[in-house]
Each structure stands twice: as C-alpha cells, then as structure tokens.
PDB file of C-alpha atoms and ligand atoms in Angstrom:
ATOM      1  CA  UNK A  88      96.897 -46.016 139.116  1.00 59.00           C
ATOM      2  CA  UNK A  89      98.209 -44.555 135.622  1.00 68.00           C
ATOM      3  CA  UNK A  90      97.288 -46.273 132.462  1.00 74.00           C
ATOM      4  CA  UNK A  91      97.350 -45.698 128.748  1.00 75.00           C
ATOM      5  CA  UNK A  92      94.567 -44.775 126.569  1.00 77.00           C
ATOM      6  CA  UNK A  93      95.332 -47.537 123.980  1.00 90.00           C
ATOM      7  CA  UNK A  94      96.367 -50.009 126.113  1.00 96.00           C
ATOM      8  CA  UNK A  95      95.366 -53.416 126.178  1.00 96.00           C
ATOM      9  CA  UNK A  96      96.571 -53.996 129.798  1.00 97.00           C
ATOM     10  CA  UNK A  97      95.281 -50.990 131.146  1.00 96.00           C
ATOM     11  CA  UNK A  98      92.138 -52.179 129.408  1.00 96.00           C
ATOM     12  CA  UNK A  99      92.166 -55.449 131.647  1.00 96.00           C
ATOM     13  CA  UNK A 100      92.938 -53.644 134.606  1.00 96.00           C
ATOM     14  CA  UNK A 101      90.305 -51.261 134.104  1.00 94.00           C
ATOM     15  CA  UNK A 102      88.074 -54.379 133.642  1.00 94.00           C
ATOM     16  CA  UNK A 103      87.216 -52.598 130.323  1.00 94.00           C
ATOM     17  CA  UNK A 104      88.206 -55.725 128.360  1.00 96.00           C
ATOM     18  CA  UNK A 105      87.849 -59.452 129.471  1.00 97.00           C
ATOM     19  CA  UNK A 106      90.334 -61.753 130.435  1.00 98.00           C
ATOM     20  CA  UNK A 107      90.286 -64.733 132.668  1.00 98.00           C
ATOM     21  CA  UNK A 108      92.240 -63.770 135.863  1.00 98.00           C
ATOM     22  CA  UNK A 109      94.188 -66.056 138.200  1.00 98.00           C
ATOM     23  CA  UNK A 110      95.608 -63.401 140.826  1.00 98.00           C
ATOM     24  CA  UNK A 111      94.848 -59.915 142.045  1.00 98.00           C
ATOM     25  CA  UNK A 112      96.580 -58.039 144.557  1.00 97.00           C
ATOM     26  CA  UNK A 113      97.910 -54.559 145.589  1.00 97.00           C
ATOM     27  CA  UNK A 114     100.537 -54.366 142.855  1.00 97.00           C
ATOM     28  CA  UNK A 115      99.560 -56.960 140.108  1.00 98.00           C
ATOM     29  CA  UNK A 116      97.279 -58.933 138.192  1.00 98.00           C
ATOM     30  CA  UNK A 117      97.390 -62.259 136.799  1.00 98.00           C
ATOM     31  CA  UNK A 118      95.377 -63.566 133.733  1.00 98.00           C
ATOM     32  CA  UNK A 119      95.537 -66.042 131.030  1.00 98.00           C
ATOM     33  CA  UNK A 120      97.725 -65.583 127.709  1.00 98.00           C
ATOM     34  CA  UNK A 121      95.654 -65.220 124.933  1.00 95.00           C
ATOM     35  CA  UNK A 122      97.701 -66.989 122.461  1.00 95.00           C
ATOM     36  CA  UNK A 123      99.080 -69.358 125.303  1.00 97.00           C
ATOM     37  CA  UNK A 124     102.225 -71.234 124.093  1.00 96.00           C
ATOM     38  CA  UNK A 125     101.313 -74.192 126.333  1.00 97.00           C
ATOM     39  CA  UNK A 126      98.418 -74.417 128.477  1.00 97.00           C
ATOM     40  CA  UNK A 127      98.265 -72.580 131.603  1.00 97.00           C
ATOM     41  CA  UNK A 128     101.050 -69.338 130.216  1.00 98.00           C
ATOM     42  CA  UNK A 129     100.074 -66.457 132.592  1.00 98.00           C
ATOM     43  CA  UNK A 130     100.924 -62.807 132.672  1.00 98.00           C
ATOM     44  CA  UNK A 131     102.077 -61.194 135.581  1.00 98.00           C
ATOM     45  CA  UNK A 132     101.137 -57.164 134.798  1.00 98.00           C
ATOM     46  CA  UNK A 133     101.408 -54.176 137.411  1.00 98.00           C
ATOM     47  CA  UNK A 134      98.132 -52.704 137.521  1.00 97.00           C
ATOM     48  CA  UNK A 135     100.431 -48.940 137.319  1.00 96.00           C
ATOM     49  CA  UNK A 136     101.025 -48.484 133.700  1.00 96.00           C
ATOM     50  CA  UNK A 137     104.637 -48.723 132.735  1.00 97.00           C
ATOM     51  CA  UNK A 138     105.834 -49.143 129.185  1.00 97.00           C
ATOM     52  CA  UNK A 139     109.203 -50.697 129.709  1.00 97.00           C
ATOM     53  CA  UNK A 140     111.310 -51.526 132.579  1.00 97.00           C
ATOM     54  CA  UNK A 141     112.599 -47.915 132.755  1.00 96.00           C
ATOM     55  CA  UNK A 142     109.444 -46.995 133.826  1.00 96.00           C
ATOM     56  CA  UNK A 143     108.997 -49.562 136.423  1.00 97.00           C
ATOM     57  CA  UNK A 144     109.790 -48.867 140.081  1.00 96.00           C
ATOM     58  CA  UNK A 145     112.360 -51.470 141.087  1.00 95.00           C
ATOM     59  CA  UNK A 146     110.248 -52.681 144.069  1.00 97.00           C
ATOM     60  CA  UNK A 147     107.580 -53.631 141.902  1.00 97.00           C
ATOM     61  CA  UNK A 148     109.396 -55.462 139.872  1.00 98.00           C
ATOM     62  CA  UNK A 149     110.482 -57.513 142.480  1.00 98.00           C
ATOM     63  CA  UNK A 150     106.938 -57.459 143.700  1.00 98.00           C
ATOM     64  CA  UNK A 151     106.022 -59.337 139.854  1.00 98.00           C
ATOM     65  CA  UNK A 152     108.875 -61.619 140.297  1.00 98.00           C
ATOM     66  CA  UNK A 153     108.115 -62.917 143.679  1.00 98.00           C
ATOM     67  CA  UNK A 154     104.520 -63.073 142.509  1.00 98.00           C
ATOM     68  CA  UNK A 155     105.238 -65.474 139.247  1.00 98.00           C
ATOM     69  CA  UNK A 156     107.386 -67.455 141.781  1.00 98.00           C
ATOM     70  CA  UNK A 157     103.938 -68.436 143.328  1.00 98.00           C
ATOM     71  CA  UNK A 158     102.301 -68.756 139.957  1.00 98.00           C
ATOM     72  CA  UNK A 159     104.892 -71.139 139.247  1.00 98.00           C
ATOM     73  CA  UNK A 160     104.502 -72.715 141.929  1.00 98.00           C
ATOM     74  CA  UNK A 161     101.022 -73.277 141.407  1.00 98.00           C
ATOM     75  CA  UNK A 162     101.356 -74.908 137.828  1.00 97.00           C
ATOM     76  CA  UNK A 163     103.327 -77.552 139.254  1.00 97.00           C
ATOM     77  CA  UNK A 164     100.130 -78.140 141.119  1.00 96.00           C
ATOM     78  CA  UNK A 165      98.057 -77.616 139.143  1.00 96.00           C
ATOM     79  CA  UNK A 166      97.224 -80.718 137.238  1.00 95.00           C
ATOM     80  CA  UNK A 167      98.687 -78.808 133.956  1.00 97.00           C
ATOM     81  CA  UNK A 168     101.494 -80.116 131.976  1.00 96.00           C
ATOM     82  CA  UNK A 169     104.233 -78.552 133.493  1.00 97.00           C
ATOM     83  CA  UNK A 170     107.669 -80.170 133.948  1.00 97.00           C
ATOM     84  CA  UNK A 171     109.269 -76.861 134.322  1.00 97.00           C
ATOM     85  CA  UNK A 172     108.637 -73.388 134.059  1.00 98.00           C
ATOM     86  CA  UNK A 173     110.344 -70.499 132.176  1.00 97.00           C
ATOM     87  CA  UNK A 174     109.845 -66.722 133.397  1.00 98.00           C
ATOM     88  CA  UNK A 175     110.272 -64.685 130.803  1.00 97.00           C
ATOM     89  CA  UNK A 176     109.801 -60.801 130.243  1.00 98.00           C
ATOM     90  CA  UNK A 177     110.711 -58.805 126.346  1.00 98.00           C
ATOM     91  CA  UNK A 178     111.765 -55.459 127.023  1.00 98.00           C
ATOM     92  CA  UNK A 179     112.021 -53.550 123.828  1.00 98.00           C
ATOM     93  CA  UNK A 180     111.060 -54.682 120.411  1.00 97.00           C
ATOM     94  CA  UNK A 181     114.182 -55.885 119.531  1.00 97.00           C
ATOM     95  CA  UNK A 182     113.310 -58.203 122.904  1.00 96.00           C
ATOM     96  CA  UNK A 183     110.310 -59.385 120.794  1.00 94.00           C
ATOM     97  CA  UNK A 184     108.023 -56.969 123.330  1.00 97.00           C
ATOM     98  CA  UNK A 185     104.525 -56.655 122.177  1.00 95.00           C
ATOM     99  CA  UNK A 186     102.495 -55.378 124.504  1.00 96.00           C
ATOM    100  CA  UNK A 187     104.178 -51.956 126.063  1.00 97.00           C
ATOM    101  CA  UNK A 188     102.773 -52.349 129.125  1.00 98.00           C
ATOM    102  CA  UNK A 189     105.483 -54.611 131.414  1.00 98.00           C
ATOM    103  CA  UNK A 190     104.778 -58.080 131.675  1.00 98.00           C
ATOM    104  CA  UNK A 191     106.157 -61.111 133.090  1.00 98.00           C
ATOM    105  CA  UNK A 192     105.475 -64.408 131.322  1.00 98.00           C
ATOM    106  CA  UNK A 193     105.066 -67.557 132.931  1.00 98.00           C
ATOM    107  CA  UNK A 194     105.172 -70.543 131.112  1.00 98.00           C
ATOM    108  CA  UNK A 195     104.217 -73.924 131.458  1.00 98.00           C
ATOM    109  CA  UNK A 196     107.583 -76.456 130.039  1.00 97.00           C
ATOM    110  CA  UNK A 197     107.535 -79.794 129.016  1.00 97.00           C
ATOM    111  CA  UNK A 198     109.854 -81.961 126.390  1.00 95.00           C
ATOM    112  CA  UNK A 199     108.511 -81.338 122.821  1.00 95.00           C
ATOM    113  CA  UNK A 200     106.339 -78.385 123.551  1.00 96.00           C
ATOM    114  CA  UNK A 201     107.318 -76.614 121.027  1.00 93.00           C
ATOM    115  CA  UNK A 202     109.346 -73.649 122.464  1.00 93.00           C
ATOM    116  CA  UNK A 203     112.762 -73.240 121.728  1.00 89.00           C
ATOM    117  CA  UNK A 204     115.150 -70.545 122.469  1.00 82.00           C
ATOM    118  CA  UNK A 205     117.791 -70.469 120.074  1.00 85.00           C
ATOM    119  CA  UNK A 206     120.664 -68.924 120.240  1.00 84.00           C
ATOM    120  CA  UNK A 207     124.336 -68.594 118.469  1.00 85.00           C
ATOM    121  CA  UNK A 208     127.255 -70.132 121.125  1.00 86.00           C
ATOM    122  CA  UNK A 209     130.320 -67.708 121.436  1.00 91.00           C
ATOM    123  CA  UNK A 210     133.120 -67.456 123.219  1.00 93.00           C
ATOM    124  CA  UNK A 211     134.947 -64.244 123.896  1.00 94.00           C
ATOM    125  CA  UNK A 212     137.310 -64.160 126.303  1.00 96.00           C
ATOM    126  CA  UNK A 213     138.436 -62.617 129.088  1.00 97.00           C
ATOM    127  CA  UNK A 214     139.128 -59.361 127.331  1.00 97.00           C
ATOM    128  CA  UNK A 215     135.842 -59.013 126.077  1.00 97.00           C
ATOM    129  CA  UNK A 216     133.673 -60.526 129.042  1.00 96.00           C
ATOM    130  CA  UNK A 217     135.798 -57.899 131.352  1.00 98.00           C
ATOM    131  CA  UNK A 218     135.211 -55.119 128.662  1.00 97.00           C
ATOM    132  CA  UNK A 219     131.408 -55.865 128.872  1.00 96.00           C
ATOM    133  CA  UNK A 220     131.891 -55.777 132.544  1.00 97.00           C
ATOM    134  CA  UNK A 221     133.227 -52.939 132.957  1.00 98.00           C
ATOM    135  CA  UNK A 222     131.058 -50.802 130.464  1.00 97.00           C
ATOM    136  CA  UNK A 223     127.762 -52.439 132.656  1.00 97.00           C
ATOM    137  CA  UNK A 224     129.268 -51.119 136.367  1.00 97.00           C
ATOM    138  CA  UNK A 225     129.647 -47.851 134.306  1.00 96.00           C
ATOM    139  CA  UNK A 226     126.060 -47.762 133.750  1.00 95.00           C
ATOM    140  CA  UNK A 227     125.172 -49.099 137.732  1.00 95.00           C
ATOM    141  CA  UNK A 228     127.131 -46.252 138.998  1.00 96.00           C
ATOM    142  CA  UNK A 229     125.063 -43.973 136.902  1.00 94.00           C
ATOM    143  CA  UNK A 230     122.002 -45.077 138.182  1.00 88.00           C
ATOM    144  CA  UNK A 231     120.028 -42.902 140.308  1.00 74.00           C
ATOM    145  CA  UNK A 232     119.959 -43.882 144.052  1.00 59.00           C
ATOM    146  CA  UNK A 233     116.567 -44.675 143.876  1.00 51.00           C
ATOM    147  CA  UNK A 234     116.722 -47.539 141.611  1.00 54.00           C
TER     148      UNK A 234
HETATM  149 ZN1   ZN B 230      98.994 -50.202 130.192  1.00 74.22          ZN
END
C-alpha cells in the first residue's frame, strides 16, 4: 500500500490517527466525517494513496463506488435521518477538494438539512453542447488503454 507522509488518510489507514470506521475491506475503508454535514456522512477512501482521480486505477474506483452503494444502502437502514443520499467526490481545489487523498462522500439527505448545491441554469445549444462533446471524445481517445 503507498501512502503520504502528511496525509491524514494515510494516517487512518495506517491506524496512526483515530477515526470511527464503518467498513474495511481489500480496497477501502469507511469511517465517519469529522465535520459530518448530517449525521451518519461517511468517507469511502482506498487504503492505496492516490491524490486525485488521475492517480486512481479505474477499477478501484469502481470498487469505491459500488462500495458507497452499500453504505447507502445501509443509511436507509439505519435508523438515521436519511430520505436520500448524495455521493459526492471534489477532485481538484477548484472542486472544493480538501483532503488529497481520493474520497467518496456519502451523505445522509433530508428536506431542510441544510445542504444546497447551487448552481447558475444555462442553456447553450446544440453548437456548444456538440462542441463540448466533441473536445471530451478527443480526450477519451487519448486515454491510455489501460484506463
Ligand atoms: Zn493518503
């Protein structure tokens, strides 16, 4: 398993630094935000140090995804206050990333608790939308084959 020095995650998974964990496996932990947004937000972390998504192997990735499917899953059964659920994951600063060590949030919704994603509506046409499109299938066909 890699990790960082300085990190904070790699300081969980090295059990250097406390935190109250929900799921271990192979790939990933799971452990309690410490500034939770509404009781019960989890992290989904790889164990494997990786900064940013570009560092991630694809596979796990889908590994944490599948993983905060069953954490989801859970929440609902939990007994917490959860009428939905919202996965989220910054990558980047400008994504509001804090911690650069990949991590999946899972997050416990109901009406009026507090979290709101706000966002400007637009509408660009065709043109545009197709432009973006195009200029994105640019970038998949220069992906490596191992992505
Ligand atoms: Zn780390």
């Amino acid at each position: 398993v890699t990790r960082a020095g300085d990190c904070v995650f790699c300081g969980i998974a090295g059990g250097e630094l406390e935190a109250s964990i929900v799921l271990e496996d192979d790939v990933a932990l799971v452990f309690m935000d410490l500034n939770p947004i509404t009781p019960g937000h989890t992290l989904v972390v790889p164990w494997a140090h990786a900064a940013s998504l570009a560092e991630l192997p694809s596979k796990a990735g889908g590994h944490l995804f599948g993983v905060a499917m069953r954490v989801a899953a859970a929440v609902r059964a939990s007994g917490l206050r959860a009428d939905g659920v919202n996965l989220f994951l910054a990558d980047g600063e400008a994504a509001g990333q804090e911690v650069f060590h990949v991590h999946l949030h899972v997050i416990p919704r109901f009406a009026g608790d507090g979290l709101e994603i706000r966002h400007a509506a637009s509408s660009p046409g065709r043109g545009a939308l197709d432009e973006a499109a195009r200029a994105i299938r640019a970038g998949l066909a220069a992906q490596k084959e191992t992505m």
